[in-house]
Amino acid sequence: MDEKPTTRKGPDFCSLRYGLALIMHFSNFTMITQRVSLSIAIIAMVNSTQQHGLSNASTEGPLANNLSNLSRSIKEFKTRDSVYQWSPEIQGVIFSSINYGIILTLIPSGYLAGIFGAKHMLGTGLLISSLLTLFTPWAADFGVILVIVIRTVQGMAQGMAWTGQFTIWAKWAPPLERSKLTTIAGSGVAFGSFIILCVGGLISQALGWPFIFYIFGSTGCVCCLLWFTVIYDDPMHHPCISVREKEHIVSSLAQQSSSPRRSVPIKAMVRCLPLWAIFTGFFSHFWLCTIIITYLPTYISTVLHVNISNSGVLSSLPFIAASSCTILGGQLADFLLSRNLLRLITVRKLFSSLGLLLPSLCAVALPFVASSYMATIILLILIPGTSNLCDSGFIINTLDVAPRYASFLMGISRGFGLLAGIVSSTATGFLISQVGPVY
């Protein structure tokens, strides 16, 4: 893990591998917006203050103005079926159901992506997730059970898409550029959270909450076309890569094992303490991140008494900070490595420690500053921002420890993280129902 990787330089930001990182950024952006859409829409979906008199027929008969009728029809369309009797417990189950789906496919998809290639597996998962997002408003009309089923299957599709990414980076990312490339791709999650939280409430008020699902579901379908066209499993088979870049990638990865053996050393992995440190890090990281992503709009709406549109804007601020910190952290990590200022293991430990400790301290301090609007906002911005320093720590550490099995190990790692997500979102919904929201 501490071997000095080759320092030979290849083409930089104009290279194809950085183009792939941007496409993967867009894919992660799409998946997280589809995942968080419900957290924004549910504020309107269960809002008991919505108008219920829209269905009353007009008493003016044929004398009614046509323009008034058109205005009423648009208003009815925007607020139709907008109120569902979903308790906080039910909402917690709905939020966590997508994690149940993801955890079912993480490990098998990670293993299969290493054998059959990640391009088609990731693209198919993204396409299924996008189509199910488009069907979510229709499913809500049929009942909460169908919503839970849709979200679970959507989670299975996203599980296929999340883990296979590391199979691609194991073949595309030179060791001295791993932090940069993976954080550019991974920052799509934070940037997507920023966009959906920023505009989701505005879309809900202007067009109606179903259009949150329609817009981001359609965006995912467009992303699929780009994915299947541009992405290839390895640089050797890409028709557009330059000879110089191909030689740079191949030579920088020459020390990695290229054995075609398919067996996975399970016993050795179970005994490997560094892997258990990675798994523990994922569990801790996802516990806090799931609560923030899922309940941040509701927290700002209830604690700070902000309406849905302003709630979305405020909820988005922490994630633009997270996106920035993700990319800057990756640049800093690779800078420390390329200049030989710190060893690889030291860099990974440093960013892992900062990414776990700093947001935890901010979260602990949050209840003590609830009376201060500005202090609350600052802490809410710092939590996701500092948490994403982990992207240059244990999150990409499987590429250092075992690049041959990076996708399989990422599946297990995200499995631990999603287990934390399931428990944390369900437990939070239960605690809110028992204790009640803080006003």
Tab-separated table of C-alpha atoms in Angstrom:
chain	number	residue	atom	x	y	z
A	1	MET	CA	0.000	0.000	0.000
A	2	ASP	CA	2.966	2.310	0.579
A	3	GLU	CA	4.799	1.581	-2.665
A	4	LYS	CA	5.816	4.703	-4.545
A	5	PRO	CA	3.736	4.813	-7.712
A	6	THR	CA	5.182	5.951	-10.977
A	7	THR	CA	5.389	9.687	-11.392
A	8	ARG	CA	5.338	9.759	-15.181
A	9	LYS	CA	3.017	12.478	-16.374
A	10	GLY	CA	0.282	12.015	-18.935
A	11	PRO	CA	-2.308	14.392	-20.362
A	12	ASP	CA	-4.192	16.116	-17.589
A	13	PHE	CA	-7.622	17.758	-17.497
A	14	CYS	CA	-8.180	17.581	-21.266
A	15	SER	CA	-7.691	13.808	-21.197
A	16	LEU	CA	-10.367	11.201	-21.731
A	17	ARG	CA	-10.162	9.846	-18.182
A	18	TYR	CA	-11.184	13.236	-16.819
A	19	GLY	CA	-14.052	13.247	-19.303
A	20	LEU	CA	-15.123	9.895	-17.883
A	21	ALA	CA	-14.930	11.379	-14.388
A	22	LEU	CA	-17.296	14.175	-15.461
A	23	ILE	CA	-19.769	11.704	-16.980
A	24	MET	CA	-19.620	9.655	-13.792
A	25	HIS	CA	-20.153	12.901	-11.888
A	26	PHE	CA	-23.331	13.448	-13.921
A	27	SER	CA	-24.440	9.857	-13.281
A	28	ASN	CA	-23.953	10.224	-9.521
A	29	PHE	CA	-25.702	13.583	-9.713
A	30	THR	CA	-28.677	11.897	-11.384
A	31	MET	CA	-28.920	9.014	-8.938
A	32	ILE	CA	-28.775	11.163	-5.817
A	33	THR	CA	-31.398	13.589	-7.147
A	34	GLN	CA	-33.693	10.644	-7.793
A	35	ARG	CA	-33.011	9.338	-4.315
A	36	VAL	CA	-33.558	12.661	-2.506
A	37	SER	CA	-36.570	13.741	-4.588
A	38	LEU	CA	-38.948	12.095	-2.149
A	39	SER	CA	-37.418	13.923	0.819
A	40	ILE	CA	-38.371	17.224	-0.839
A	41	ALA	CA	-41.719	16.146	-2.282
A	42	ILE	CA	-42.941	14.520	0.919
A	43	ILE	CA	-43.237	17.934	2.607
A	44	ALA	CA	-46.054	18.734	0.171
A	45	MET	CA	-47.319	15.159	-0.094
A	46	VAL	CA	-48.187	14.942	3.620
A	47	ASN	CA	-48.877	18.641	4.227
A	48	SER	CA	-52.311	18.712	5.873
A	49	THR	CA	-52.613	22.445	5.260
A	50	GLN	CA	-53.029	21.979	1.527
A	51	GLN	CA	-56.314	23.254	0.151
A	52	HIS	CA	-59.029	20.647	-0.018
A	53	GLY	CA	-61.724	22.707	-1.654
A	54	LEU	CA	-60.342	22.513	-5.133
A	55	SER	CA	-62.627	19.674	-6.088
A	56	ASN	CA	-65.773	21.678	-5.378
A	57	ALA	CA	-67.688	22.223	-8.586
A	58	SER	CA	-68.350	25.729	-9.837
A	59	THR	CA	-71.846	27.066	-9.181
A	60	GLU	CA	-71.719	29.649	-11.949
A	61	GLY	CA	-72.693	27.162	-14.642
A	62	PRO	CA	-72.220	28.227	-18.261
A	63	LEU	CA	-71.625	31.846	-17.209
A	64	ALA	CA	-68.245	30.992	-15.647
A	65	ASN	CA	-65.281	32.598	-17.287
A	66	ASN	CA	-63.162	30.178	-19.359
A	67	LEU	CA	-59.940	31.711	-18.105
A	68	SER	CA	-61.044	31.146	-14.520
A	69	ASN	CA	-61.817	27.517	-15.315
A	70	LEU	CA	-58.382	27.063	-16.882
A	71	SER	CA	-56.695	28.601	-13.843
A	72	ARG	CA	-58.689	26.302	-11.559
A	73	SER	CA	-57.750	23.245	-13.649
A	74	ILE	CA	-54.053	24.070	-13.460
A	75	LYS	CA	-54.288	24.540	-9.705
A	76	GLU	CA	-56.098	21.226	-9.336
A	77	PHE	CA	-53.442	19.482	-11.408
A	78	LYS	CA	-50.641	20.960	-9.295
A	79	THR	CA	-52.151	19.896	-5.972
A	80	ARG	CA	-53.961	16.719	-6.929
A	81	ASP	CA	-53.574	13.900	-4.444
A	82	SER	CA	-51.018	16.010	-2.616
A	83	VAL	CA	-52.033	14.930	0.874
A	84	TYR	CA	-51.340	11.407	2.107
A	85	GLN	CA	-51.900	10.171	5.634
A	86	TRP	CA	-48.366	8.906	6.222
A	87	SER	CA	-47.197	8.909	9.834
A	88	PRO	CA	-43.558	9.658	10.739
A	89	GLU	CA	-43.001	5.917	11.205
A	90	ILE	CA	-44.323	5.210	7.702
A	91	GLN	CA	-42.185	8.010	6.282
A	92	GLY	CA	-39.136	6.498	7.962
A	93	VAL	CA	-39.889	3.124	6.350
A	94	ILE	CA	-40.353	4.775	2.935
A	95	PHE	CA	-37.068	6.658	3.270
A	96	SER	CA	-35.164	3.535	4.312
A	97	SER	CA	-36.747	1.214	1.718
A	98	ILE	CA	-34.383	2.396	-1.007
A	99	ASN	CA	-31.499	1.349	1.245
A	100	TYR	CA	-33.014	-2.132	1.565
A	101	GLY	CA	-32.932	-2.398	-2.210
A	102	ILE	CA	-29.388	-1.102	-2.547
A	103	ILE	CA	-28.032	-3.474	0.074
A	104	LEU	CA	-29.539	-6.481	-1.757
A	105	THR	CA	-27.508	-5.850	-4.915
A	106	LEU	CA	-24.311	-4.213	-3.662
A	107	ILE	CA	-22.194	-7.325	-3.127
A	108	PRO	CA	-23.376	-9.464	-6.090
A	109	SER	CA	-23.250	-6.518	-8.488
A	110	GLY	CA	-19.759	-5.608	-7.319
A	111	TYR	CA	-18.571	-9.165	-7.964
A	112	LEU	CA	-20.325	-9.488	-11.322
A	113	ALA	CA	-19.075	-6.099	-12.489
A	114	GLY	CA	-15.534	-7.336	-11.944
A	115	ILE	CA	-16.214	-10.313	-14.202
A	116	PHE	CA	-18.508	-9.028	-16.943
A	117	GLY	CA	-17.598	-5.337	-16.948
A	118	ALA	CA	-19.223	-2.356	-15.350
A	119	LYS	CA	-20.459	-0.394	-18.368
A	120	HIS	CA	-23.669	-2.295	-19.049
A	121	MET	CA	-24.398	-3.054	-15.392
A	122	LEU	CA	-24.110	0.579	-14.347
A	123	GLY	CA	-26.026	1.866	-17.342
A	124	THR	CA	-28.864	-0.603	-16.835
A	125	GLY	CA	-29.131	0.266	-13.157
A	126	LEU	CA	-29.272	3.978	-13.944
A	127	LEU	CA	-31.959	3.433	-16.591
A	128	ILE	CA	-34.175	1.358	-14.274
A	129	SER	CA	-33.804	3.909	-11.469
A	130	SER	CA	-34.779	6.733	-13.835
A	131	LEU	CA	-37.882	4.946	-15.127
A	132	LEU	CA	-39.046	4.095	-11.592
A	133	THR	CA	-38.586	7.739	-10.587
A	134	LEU	CA	-40.996	8.719	-13.363
A	135	PHE	CA	-43.566	6.216	-12.020
A	136	THR	CA	-43.337	7.293	-8.348
A	137	PRO	CA	-46.234	9.862	-8.411
A	138	TRP	CA	-48.467	7.237	-9.999
A	139	ALA	CA	-47.431	4.697	-7.336
A	140	ALA	CA	-48.312	7.148	-4.539
A	141	ASP	CA	-51.903	7.279	-5.813
A	142	PHE	CA	-52.177	3.500	-5.415
A	143	GLY	CA	-50.942	3.406	-1.834
A	144	VAL	CA	-47.923	3.394	0.404
A	145	ILE	CA	-47.150	-0.309	-0.223
A	146	LEU	CA	-46.514	0.292	-3.905
A	147	VAL	CA	-44.340	3.315	-3.069
A	148	ILE	CA	-42.212	1.141	-0.781
A	149	VAL	CA	-41.938	-1.539	-3.486
A	150	ILE	CA	-40.969	1.038	-6.117
A	151	ARG	CA	-38.332	2.557	-3.840
A	152	THR	CA	-36.942	-0.882	-2.963
A	153	VAL	CA	-36.573	-1.918	-6.607
A	154	GLN	CA	-35.115	1.502	-7.366
A	155	GLY	CA	-32.579	0.883	-4.617
A	156	MET	CA	-31.642	-2.444	-6.205
A	157	ALA	CA	-31.043	-0.644	-9.508
A	158	GLN	CA	-28.920	2.043	-7.858
A	159	GLY	CA	-26.966	-0.625	-6.010
A	160	MET	CA	-25.955	-1.995	-9.410
A	161	ALA	CA	-24.771	1.441	-10.463
A	162	TRP	CA	-22.900	2.541	-7.314
A	163	THR	CA	-20.384	-0.280	-6.870
A	164	GLY	CA	-19.361	-0.933	-10.467
A	165	GLN	CA	-17.751	2.497	-10.661
A	166	PHE	CA	-14.693	1.254	-8.818
A	167	THR	CA	-14.255	-1.529	-11.369
A	168	ILE	CA	-13.837	1.185	-13.987
A	169	TRP	CA	-11.438	3.256	-11.870
A	170	ALA	CA	-9.297	0.210	-11.131
A	171	LYS	CA	-8.509	0.191	-14.866
A	172	TRP	CA	-8.660	3.912	-15.672
A	173	ALA	CA	-7.168	5.779	-12.684
A	174	PRO	CA	-3.371	6.074	-12.324
A	175	PRO	CA	-2.340	5.789	-8.649
A	176	LEU	CA	-1.300	9.444	-8.352
A	177	GLU	CA	-4.649	10.591	-9.783
A	178	ARG	CA	-7.046	8.296	-7.921
A	179	SER	CA	-8.096	10.885	-5.370
A	180	LYS	CA	-8.678	13.512	-8.063
A	181	LEU	CA	-10.648	11.297	-10.440
A	182	THR	CA	-12.765	9.554	-7.821
A	183	THR	CA	-13.596	12.806	-6.014
A	184	ILE	CA	-14.579	14.538	-9.259
A	185	ALA	CA	-16.934	11.631	-9.940
A	186	GLY	CA	-18.084	11.341	-6.332
A	187	SER	CA	-18.733	15.058	-5.943
A	188	GLY	CA	-21.749	14.535	-8.176
A	189	VAL	CA	-23.524	13.175	-5.101
A	190	ALA	CA	-23.030	16.395	-3.130
A	191	PHE	CA	-23.721	18.619	-6.137
A	192	GLY	CA	-26.866	16.639	-6.941
A	193	SER	CA	-28.029	17.038	-3.352
A	194	PHE	CA	-27.399	20.777	-3.664
A	195	ILE	CA	-29.443	21.076	-6.868
A	196	ILE	CA	-32.425	18.952	-5.773
A	197	LEU	CA	-32.647	20.675	-2.397
A	198	CYS	CA	-32.253	24.101	-4.010
A	199	VAL	CA	-34.830	23.754	-6.792
A	200	GLY	CA	-37.014	20.917	-5.517
A	201	GLY	CA	-39.162	23.163	-3.344
A	202	LEU	CA	-39.448	25.724	-6.131
A	203	ILE	CA	-40.571	23.036	-8.572
A	204	SER	CA	-43.103	21.762	-6.040
A	205	GLN	CA	-44.633	25.204	-5.578
A	206	ALA	CA	-44.515	26.275	-9.231
A	207	LEU	CA	-45.506	23.055	-11.000
A	208	GLY	CA	-46.581	20.619	-8.283
A	209	TRP	CA	-44.638	17.953	-6.439
A	210	PRO	CA	-45.026	15.227	-9.148
A	211	PHE	CA	-42.831	17.289	-11.473
A	212	ILE	CA	-39.882	16.800	-9.110
A	213	PHE	CA	-39.959	13.139	-10.110
A	214	TYR	CA	-40.730	13.811	-13.771
A	215	ILE	CA	-37.845	16.241	-14.269
A	216	PHE	CA	-35.125	14.248	-12.538
A	217	GLY	CA	-36.367	10.942	-13.911
A	218	SER	CA	-36.123	12.371	-17.429
A	219	THR	CA	-32.645	13.718	-16.678
A	220	GLY	CA	-31.570	10.199	-15.780
A	221	CYS	CA	-32.816	8.832	-19.104
A	222	VAL	CA	-30.729	11.435	-20.942
A	223	CYS	CA	-27.710	10.514	-18.826
A	224	CYS	CA	-28.134	6.858	-19.829
A	225	LEU	CA	-27.718	7.749	-23.497
A	226	LEU	CA	-24.483	9.570	-22.692
A	227	TRP	CA	-23.284	6.700	-20.513
A	228	PHE	CA	-23.757	3.940	-23.083
A	229	THR	CA	-22.157	6.091	-25.785
A	230	VAL	CA	-18.994	7.323	-24.055
A	231	ILE	CA	-18.140	4.931	-21.201
A	232	TYR	CA	-15.926	1.878	-21.805
A	233	ASP	CA	-14.732	-0.662	-19.250
A	234	ASP	CA	-11.018	-0.094	-19.864
A	235	PRO	CA	-8.775	2.249	-21.886
A	236	MET	CA	-7.510	-0.539	-24.132
A	237	HIS	CA	-10.876	-0.824	-25.906
A	238	HIS	CA	-11.918	2.830	-26.059
A	239	PRO	CA	-11.968	4.009	-29.685
A	240	CYS	CA	-11.281	7.686	-28.896
A	241	ILE	CA	-8.376	7.494	-26.457
A	242	SER	CA	-5.017	8.867	-27.549
A	243	VAL	CA	-1.956	6.620	-27.724
A	244	ARG	CA	-0.126	8.816	-25.225
A	245	GLU	CA	-2.880	8.632	-22.623
A	246	LYS	CA	-3.335	4.896	-23.111
A	247	GLU	CA	0.388	4.279	-22.577
A	248	HIS	CA	0.383	6.522	-19.498
A	249	ILE	CA	-2.510	4.650	-17.867
A	250	VAL	CA	-1.206	1.192	-18.735
A	251	SER	CA	2.326	1.904	-17.540
A	252	SER	CA	1.137	3.485	-14.285
A	253	LEU	CA	-0.999	0.444	-13.512
A	254	ALA	CA	1.635	-2.102	-14.584
A	255	GLN	CA	2.417	-3.094	-10.992
A	256	GLN	CA	-1.172	-4.078	-10.285
A	257	SER	CA	-2.145	-7.709	-10.453
A	258	SER	CA	-3.740	-8.646	-13.756
A	259	SER	CA	-4.443	-12.271	-12.954
A	260	PRO	CA	-7.616	-13.587	-14.612
A	261	ARG	CA	-8.393	-15.735	-11.591
A	262	ARG	CA	-12.026	-15.242	-10.553
A	263	SER	CA	-11.988	-16.652	-7.015
A	264	VAL	CA	-12.308	-14.183	-4.159
A	265	PRO	CA	-10.084	-14.742	-1.092
A	266	ILE	CA	-12.905	-14.471	1.429
A	267	LYS	CA	-10.965	-15.929	4.371
A	268	ALA	CA	-8.068	-13.532	3.862
A	269	MET	CA	-10.487	-10.621	3.633
A	270	VAL	CA	-12.234	-11.605	6.868
A	271	ARG	CA	-8.886	-11.622	8.689
A	272	CYS	CA	-7.739	-8.319	7.174
A	273	LEU	CA	-7.902	-5.578	9.823
A	274	PRO	CA	-7.494	-2.698	7.321
A	275	LEU	CA	-10.636	-3.881	5.557
A	276	TRP	CA	-12.573	-3.905	8.831
A	277	ALA	CA	-11.353	-0.358	9.471
A	278	ILE	CA	-12.779	0.605	6.058
A	279	PHE	CA	-16.092	-1.128	6.829
A	280	THR	CA	-16.349	0.633	10.195
A	281	GLY	CA	-15.622	3.960	8.545
A	282	PHE	CA	-18.398	3.422	6.001
A	283	PHE	CA	-20.874	2.538	8.763
A	284	SER	CA	-20.076	5.690	10.731
A	285	HIS	CA	-19.991	7.938	7.667
A	286	PHE	CA	-23.307	6.738	6.240
A	287	TRP	CA	-25.082	6.897	9.612
A	288	LEU	CA	-24.684	10.658	9.817
A	289	CYS	CA	-24.950	11.355	6.077
A	290	THR	CA	-28.252	9.472	5.723
A	291	ILE	CA	-29.867	11.455	8.525
A	292	ILE	CA	-28.634	14.747	7.059
A	293	ILE	CA	-29.749	13.986	3.484
A	294	THR	CA	-33.102	12.517	4.487
A	295	TYR	CA	-34.269	14.806	7.265
A	296	LEU	CA	-32.479	18.097	6.582
A	297	PRO	CA	-35.414	19.686	4.673
A	298	THR	CA	-37.851	18.670	7.412
A	299	TYR	CA	-35.447	19.866	10.125
A	300	ILE	CA	-35.075	23.304	8.543
A	301	SER	CA	-38.811	23.528	7.891
A	302	THR	CA	-39.780	22.705	11.489
A	303	VAL	CA	-36.918	23.968	13.649
A	304	LEU	CA	-36.194	27.155	11.707
A	305	HIS	CA	-39.853	27.589	10.620
A	306	VAL	CA	-38.998	28.112	6.946
A	307	ASN	CA	-41.486	27.486	4.097
A	308	ILE	CA	-40.920	24.756	1.528
A	309	SER	CA	-39.214	26.866	-1.162
A	310	ASN	CA	-36.825	28.613	1.248
A	311	SER	CA	-36.338	25.334	3.093
A	312	GLY	CA	-35.041	23.762	-0.106
A	313	VAL	CA	-32.626	26.630	-0.737
A	314	LEU	CA	-31.253	26.501	2.807
A	315	SER	CA	-31.058	22.704	2.700
A	316	SER	CA	-28.967	22.926	-0.464
A	317	LEU	CA	-26.229	25.120	1.014
A	318	PRO	CA	-24.503	22.311	2.970
A	319	PHE	CA	-24.147	20.254	-0.187
A	320	ILE	CA	-22.494	22.897	-2.334
A	321	ALA	CA	-19.942	23.064	0.480
A	322	ALA	CA	-19.711	19.262	0.410
A	323	SER	CA	-19.168	19.215	-3.354
A	324	SER	CA	-16.409	21.794	-3.073
A	325	CYS	CA	-14.713	20.016	-0.169
A	326	THR	CA	-14.842	16.698	-2.030
A	327	ILE	CA	-12.956	18.046	-5.043
A	328	LEU	CA	-10.540	20.171	-3.000
A	329	GLY	CA	-9.838	17.237	-0.693
A	330	GLY	CA	-8.976	15.032	-3.653
A	331	GLN	CA	-6.652	17.682	-5.088
A	332	LEU	CA	-4.925	18.129	-1.734
A	333	ALA	CA	-4.531	14.380	-1.157
A	334	ASP	CA	-2.899	13.790	-4.543
A	335	PHE	CA	-0.727	16.887	-4.057
A	336	LEU	CA	0.617	15.489	-0.780
A	337	LEU	CA	1.325	12.172	-2.500
A	338	SER	CA	2.875	13.545	-5.689
A	339	ARG	CA	5.254	15.783	-3.711
A	340	ASN	CA	6.127	12.905	-1.346
A	341	LEU	CA	5.143	15.066	1.627
A	342	LEU	CA	3.212	12.217	3.264
A	343	ARG	CA	3.028	8.471	2.759
A	344	LEU	CA	-0.090	6.982	1.182
A	345	ILE	CA	-1.239	5.358	4.415
A	346	THR	CA	-0.772	8.662	6.285
A	347	VAL	CA	-2.848	10.576	3.735
A	348	ARG	CA	-5.681	8.041	3.929
A	349	LYS	CA	-5.668	8.071	7.746
A	350	LEU	CA	-5.547	11.878	7.892
A	351	PHE	CA	-8.523	12.435	5.594
A	352	SER	CA	-10.494	9.584	7.192
A	353	SER	CA	-10.003	11.015	10.672
A	354	LEU	CA	-10.928	14.554	9.664
A	355	GLY	CA	-13.960	13.346	7.700
A	356	LEU	CA	-15.338	11.430	10.673
A	357	LEU	CA	-14.368	13.604	13.632
A	358	LEU	CA	-15.205	17.120	12.412
A	359	PRO	CA	-18.820	16.486	11.282
A	360	SER	CA	-19.522	14.471	14.434
A	361	LEU	CA	-18.464	17.383	16.611
A	362	CYS	CA	-20.668	19.731	14.582
A	363	ALA	CA	-23.653	17.381	14.890
A	364	VAL	CA	-23.204	17.108	18.668
A	365	ALA	CA	-23.097	20.907	18.939
A	366	LEU	CA	-26.237	21.389	16.808
A	367	PRO	CA	-28.880	21.028	19.594
A	368	PHE	CA	-27.032	23.532	21.767
A	369	VAL	CA	-27.286	26.303	19.169
A	370	ALA	CA	-30.861	25.634	17.992
A	371	SER	CA	-31.937	29.064	19.244
A	372	SER	CA	-29.426	30.765	16.945
A	373	TYR	CA	-30.477	30.824	13.293
A	374	MET	CA	-27.016	31.701	11.954
A	375	ALA	CA	-25.112	29.218	14.130
A	376	THR	CA	-27.488	26.432	13.105
A	377	ILE	CA	-26.999	27.174	9.408
A	378	ILE	CA	-23.200	27.292	9.793
A	379	LEU	CA	-23.096	23.920	11.529
A	380	LEU	CA	-25.455	22.390	8.963
A	381	ILE	CA	-23.114	23.592	6.209
A	382	LEU	CA	-20.016	22.260	7.965
A	383	ILE	CA	-21.409	18.757	8.604
A	384	PRO	CA	-21.635	17.546	4.966
A	385	GLY	CA	-18.650	19.642	3.904
A	386	THR	CA	-16.195	18.172	6.391
A	387	SER	CA	-17.761	14.717	6.134
A	388	ASN	CA	-16.833	14.463	2.455
A	389	LEU	CA	-13.145	14.606	3.287
A	390	CYS	CA	-13.637	10.857	3.734
A	391	ASP	CA	-13.770	10.577	-0.050
A	392	SER	CA	-9.985	10.928	-0.083
A	393	GLY	CA	-9.652	8.572	2.877
A	394	PHE	CA	-11.196	5.177	3.481
A	395	ILE	CA	-13.812	5.520	0.722
A	396	ILE	CA	-11.237	4.993	-2.048
A	397	ASN	CA	-8.874	2.927	0.102
A	398	THR	CA	-9.986	-0.350	-1.481
A	399	LEU	CA	-8.255	0.793	-4.693
A	400	ASP	CA	-5.017	0.932	-2.676
A	401	VAL	CA	-5.499	-2.245	-0.638
A	402	ALA	CA	-6.881	-4.600	-3.306
A	403	PRO	CA	-7.477	-3.013	-6.731
A	404	ARG	CA	-8.270	-6.412	-8.278
A	405	TYR	CA	-11.263	-6.776	-5.929
A	406	ALA	CA	-12.057	-3.072	-5.518
A	407	SER	CA	-15.615	-3.344	-6.838
A	408	PHE	CA	-16.435	-6.390	-4.703
A	409	LEU	CA	-15.007	-4.758	-1.580
A	410	MET	CA	-16.814	-1.511	-2.359
A	411	GLY	CA	-20.036	-3.499	-2.452
A	412	ILE	CA	-19.374	-4.894	1.019
A	413	SER	CA	-18.285	-1.466	2.295
A	414	ARG	CA	-21.417	0.242	1.010
A	415	GLY	CA	-23.407	-2.621	2.471
A	416	PHE	CA	-22.146	-1.672	5.924
A	417	GLY	CA	-22.896	1.965	5.138
A	418	LEU	CA	-26.407	1.259	3.949
A	419	LEU	CA	-27.072	-0.919	6.976
A	420	ALA	CA	-26.293	2.186	9.002
A	421	GLY	CA	-28.582	4.187	6.710
A	422	ILE	CA	-31.474	1.777	7.209
A	423	VAL	CA	-31.134	1.797	10.986
A	424	SER	CA	-30.546	5.543	11.280
A	425	SER	CA	-33.459	6.682	9.068
A	426	THR	CA	-35.900	4.202	10.618
A	427	ALA	CA	-34.766	5.037	14.157
A	428	THR	CA	-34.998	8.764	13.445
A	429	GLY	CA	-38.578	8.414	12.208
A	430	PHE	CA	-39.449	6.413	15.330
A	431	LEU	CA	-37.818	8.946	17.665
A	432	ILE	CA	-39.616	11.841	15.970
A	433	SER	CA	-42.958	10.069	16.405
A	434	GLN	CA	-42.237	9.392	20.080
A	435	VAL	CA	-40.575	12.645	21.119
A	436	GLY	CA	-42.161	14.884	18.501
A	437	PRO	CA	-40.472	17.535	16.330
A	438	VAL	CA	-38.708	20.434	17.978
A	439	TYR	CA	-40.388	23.805	17.402
